[in-house]
Amino acid sequence: MDEKSLEPLSSGACLDELLAEGYIVKGPRSDAERDSALLRKQLENGKEYTPEVWFPENGYKFVEPSTFTQGYKIAYKIIDDFPDERYNSKYSLVKDGLEIPLYLKMEVPGH
């Protein structure tokens, strides 16, 4: 699987596949093993993380970080008159010197 075919991560099994392919999780703890374990725990708790390279090929647009976005870069797309928003997280995937930021899917209350 190359970076062009990376899909959203929604389970620990998805993360295990990427780790087996040589990806390393880079996160806020600067310890790949701990960051991988904490990311896996979040995935198992129902969170979804999406690699940045997935968005352009799926019709998403980006809003650059600003005071309005509280410093987050946001990927968004309107689906059935409802915004699907994903915020850049503190996690990324690294392989062969290429770092791919991961975006956290934000659930909007009531939808």
PDB file of C-alpha atoms in Angstrom:
ATOM      1  CA  MET A   1       0.000   0.000   0.000  1.00  0.00           C
ATOM      2  CA  ASP A   2       1.548   3.318  -0.999  1.00  0.00           C
ATOM      3  CA  GLU A   3       0.618   6.714   0.437  1.00  0.00           C
ATOM      4  CA  LYS A   4      -1.797   7.327  -2.466  1.00  0.00           C
ATOM      5  CA  SER A   5      -3.958   4.386  -1.385  1.00  0.00           C
ATOM      6  CA  LEU A   6      -4.062   5.115   2.346  1.00  0.00           C
ATOM      7  CA  GLU A   7      -7.597   4.864   3.724  1.00  0.00           C
ATOM      8  CA  PRO A   8      -9.194   6.236   6.923  1.00  0.00           C
ATOM      9  CA  LEU A   9      -8.184   4.334  10.049  1.00  0.00           C
ATOM     10  CA  SER A  10     -11.116   3.111  12.114  1.00  0.00           C
ATOM     11  CA  SER A  11      -9.699   0.134  14.007  1.00  0.00           C
ATOM     12  CA  GLY A  12      -6.581  -1.252  15.600  1.00  0.00           C
ATOM     13  CA  ALA A  13      -6.388  -3.787  12.756  1.00  0.00           C
ATOM     14  CA  CYS A  14      -6.054  -0.952  10.199  1.00  0.00           C
ATOM     15  CA  LEU A  15      -3.212   0.502  12.239  1.00  0.00           C
ATOM     16  CA  ASP A  16      -1.521  -2.922  12.541  1.00  0.00           C
ATOM     17  CA  GLU A  17      -1.561  -3.285   8.723  1.00  0.00           C
ATOM     18  CA  LEU A  18       0.201   0.054   8.300  1.00  0.00           C
ATOM     19  CA  LEU A  19       2.768  -0.752  10.981  1.00  0.00           C
ATOM     20  CA  ALA A  20       3.454  -4.087   9.249  1.00  0.00           C
ATOM     21  CA  GLU A  21       4.061  -2.151   5.997  1.00  0.00           C
ATOM     22  CA  GLY A  22       6.769  -0.101   7.687  1.00  0.00           C
ATOM     23  CA  TYR A  23       4.859   3.003   8.767  1.00  0.00           C
ATOM     24  CA  ILE A  24       5.742   4.540  12.132  1.00  0.00           C
ATOM     25  CA  VAL A  25       3.326   6.586  14.249  1.00  0.00           C
ATOM     26  CA  LYS A  26       4.669  10.000  15.189  1.00  0.00           C
ATOM     27  CA  GLY A  27       2.777  11.720  17.978  1.00  0.00           C
ATOM     28  CA  PRO A  28       2.914  14.066  20.940  1.00  0.00           C
ATOM     29  CA  ARG A  29       4.982  11.707  23.113  1.00  0.00           C
ATOM     30  CA  SER A  30       7.933  11.417  20.682  1.00  0.00           C
ATOM     31  CA  ASP A  31       7.957   7.668  21.395  1.00  0.00           C
ATOM     32  CA  ALA A  32       6.662   5.653  18.429  1.00  0.00           C
ATOM     33  CA  GLU A  33       5.670   2.669  20.585  1.00  0.00           C
ATOM     34  CA  ARG A  34       3.689   4.723  23.113  1.00  0.00           C
ATOM     35  CA  ASP A  35       2.153   6.893  20.379  1.00  0.00           C
ATOM     36  CA  SER A  36       1.067   3.756  18.471  1.00  0.00           C
ATOM     37  CA  ALA A  37      -0.500   2.276  21.602  1.00  0.00           C
ATOM     38  CA  LEU A  38      -2.394   5.477  22.411  1.00  0.00           C
ATOM     39  CA  LEU A  39      -3.581   5.903  18.813  1.00  0.00           C
ATOM     40  CA  ARG A  40      -4.762   2.254  18.818  1.00  0.00           C
ATOM     41  CA  LYS A  41      -6.706   2.895  22.035  1.00  0.00           C
ATOM     42  CA  GLN A  42      -8.439   5.905  20.470  1.00  0.00           C
ATOM     43  CA  LEU A  43      -9.332   3.844  17.376  1.00  0.00           C
ATOM     44  CA  GLU A  44     -10.764   1.108  19.600  1.00  0.00           C
ATOM     45  CA  ASN A  45     -12.849   3.766  21.381  1.00  0.00           C
ATOM     46  CA  GLY A  46     -14.546   4.665  18.086  1.00  0.00           C
ATOM     47  CA  LYS A  47     -12.371   7.538  16.841  1.00  0.00           C
ATOM     48  CA  GLU A  48     -11.469   7.727  13.158  1.00  0.00           C
ATOM     49  CA  TYR A  49      -8.232   9.158  11.780  1.00  0.00           C
ATOM     50  CA  THR A  50      -7.701   9.933   8.096  1.00  0.00           C
ATOM     51  CA  PRO A  51      -4.365  10.419   6.285  1.00  0.00           C
ATOM     52  CA  GLU A  52      -4.068  13.842   4.612  1.00  0.00           C
ATOM     53  CA  VAL A  53      -3.338  12.287   1.193  1.00  0.00           C
ATOM     54  CA  TRP A  54      -6.831  10.692   1.153  1.00  0.00           C
ATOM     55  CA  PHE A  55      -8.759  13.997   1.071  1.00  0.00           C
ATOM     56  CA  PRO A  56      -7.963  15.506  -2.367  1.00  0.00           C
ATOM     57  CA  GLU A  57      -8.904  12.317  -4.236  1.00  0.00           C
ATOM     58  CA  ASN A  58     -12.217  12.199  -2.341  1.00  0.00           C
ATOM     59  CA  GLY A  59     -13.338  15.773  -3.004  1.00  0.00           C
ATOM     60  CA  TYR A  60     -12.417  17.413   0.301  1.00  0.00           C
ATOM     61  CA  LYS A  61     -11.180  20.973   0.564  1.00  0.00           C
ATOM     62  CA  PHE A  62      -8.880  22.462   3.200  1.00  0.00           C
ATOM     63  CA  VAL A  63      -9.132  25.483   5.476  1.00  0.00           C
ATOM     64  CA  GLU A  64      -5.676  26.614   6.569  1.00  0.00           C
ATOM     65  CA  PRO A  65      -4.969  27.224  10.268  1.00  0.00           C
ATOM     66  CA  SER A  66      -6.148  30.591  11.565  1.00  0.00           C
ATOM     67  CA  THR A  67      -7.574  32.179  14.688  1.00  0.00           C
ATOM     68  CA  PHE A  68     -11.044  31.298  13.328  1.00  0.00           C
ATOM     69  CA  THR A  69     -10.118  27.583  13.258  1.00  0.00           C
ATOM     70  CA  GLN A  70      -8.276  27.827  16.601  1.00  0.00           C
ATOM     71  CA  GLY A  71      -5.025  26.947  14.841  1.00  0.00           C
ATOM     72  CA  TYR A  72      -6.300  23.732  13.248  1.00  0.00           C
ATOM     73  CA  LYS A  73      -6.078  22.852   9.582  1.00  0.00           C
ATOM     74  CA  ILE A  74      -9.501  21.470   8.637  1.00  0.00           C
ATOM     75  CA  ALA A  75     -10.487  19.146   5.807  1.00  0.00           C
ATOM     76  CA  TYR A  76     -14.164  19.427   4.906  1.00  0.00           C
ATOM     77  CA  LYS A  77     -16.779  18.295   2.419  1.00  0.00           C
ATOM     78  CA  ILE A  78     -20.529  18.853   2.296  1.00  0.00           C
ATOM     79  CA  ILE A  79     -22.331  15.492   2.176  1.00  0.00           C
ATOM     80  CA  ASP A  80     -26.144  15.513   1.967  1.00  0.00           C
ATOM     81  CA  ASP A  81     -26.248  19.189   3.053  1.00  0.00           C
ATOM     82  CA  PHE A  82     -24.166  18.365   6.133  1.00  0.00           C
ATOM     83  CA  PRO A  83     -20.478  19.221   6.637  1.00  0.00           C
ATOM     84  CA  ASP A  84     -18.057  16.347   7.203  1.00  0.00           C
ATOM     85  CA  GLU A  85     -15.153  17.974   9.058  1.00  0.00           C
ATOM     86  CA  ARG A  86     -11.815  16.510  10.078  1.00  0.00           C
ATOM     87  CA  TYR A  87      -9.206  18.373  12.093  1.00  0.00           C
ATOM     88  CA  ASN A  88      -5.454  17.880  11.931  1.00  0.00           C
ATOM     89  CA  SER A  89      -4.372  15.871  14.955  1.00  0.00           C
ATOM     90  CA  LYS A  90      -1.078  15.533  16.788  1.00  0.00           C
ATOM     91  CA  TYR A  91      -0.489  12.205  15.032  1.00  0.00           C
ATOM     92  CA  SER A  92       1.074  11.401  11.689  1.00  0.00           C
ATOM     93  CA  LEU A  93       2.370   8.381   9.793  1.00  0.00           C
ATOM     94  CA  VAL A  94       6.024   8.343   8.742  1.00  0.00           C
ATOM     95  CA  LYS A  95       7.628   6.076   6.148  1.00  0.00           C
ATOM     96  CA  ASP A  96      10.781   6.541   4.071  1.00  0.00           C
ATOM     97  CA  GLY A  97      11.196  10.111   5.319  1.00  0.00           C
ATOM     98  CA  LEU A  98       7.674  11.122   4.262  1.00  0.00           C
ATOM     99  CA  GLU A  99       5.370  12.383   7.019  1.00  0.00           C
ATOM    100  CA  ILE A 100       1.611  12.136   6.422  1.00  0.00           C
ATOM    101  CA  PRO A 101      -0.550  14.066   8.930  1.00  0.00           C
ATOM    102  CA  LEU A 102      -3.614  12.301  10.349  1.00  0.00           C
ATOM    103  CA  TYR A 103      -6.932  14.108  10.733  1.00  0.00           C
ATOM    104  CA  LEU A 104      -9.484  13.307  13.435  1.00  0.00           C
ATOM    105  CA  LYS A 105     -13.104  13.022  12.362  1.00  0.00           C
ATOM    106  CA  MET A 106     -15.248  15.347  14.443  1.00  0.00           C
ATOM    107  CA  GLU A 107     -18.740  14.239  15.334  1.00  0.00           C
ATOM    108  CA  VAL A 108     -21.279  17.026  15.400  1.00  0.00           C
ATOM    109  CA  PRO A 109     -23.842  16.597  18.214  1.00  0.00           C
ATOM    110  CA  GLY A 110     -27.304  15.688  16.980  1.00  0.00           C
ATOM    111  CA  HIS A 111     -26.153  14.118  13.697  1.00  0.00           C
TER     112      HIS A 111
END
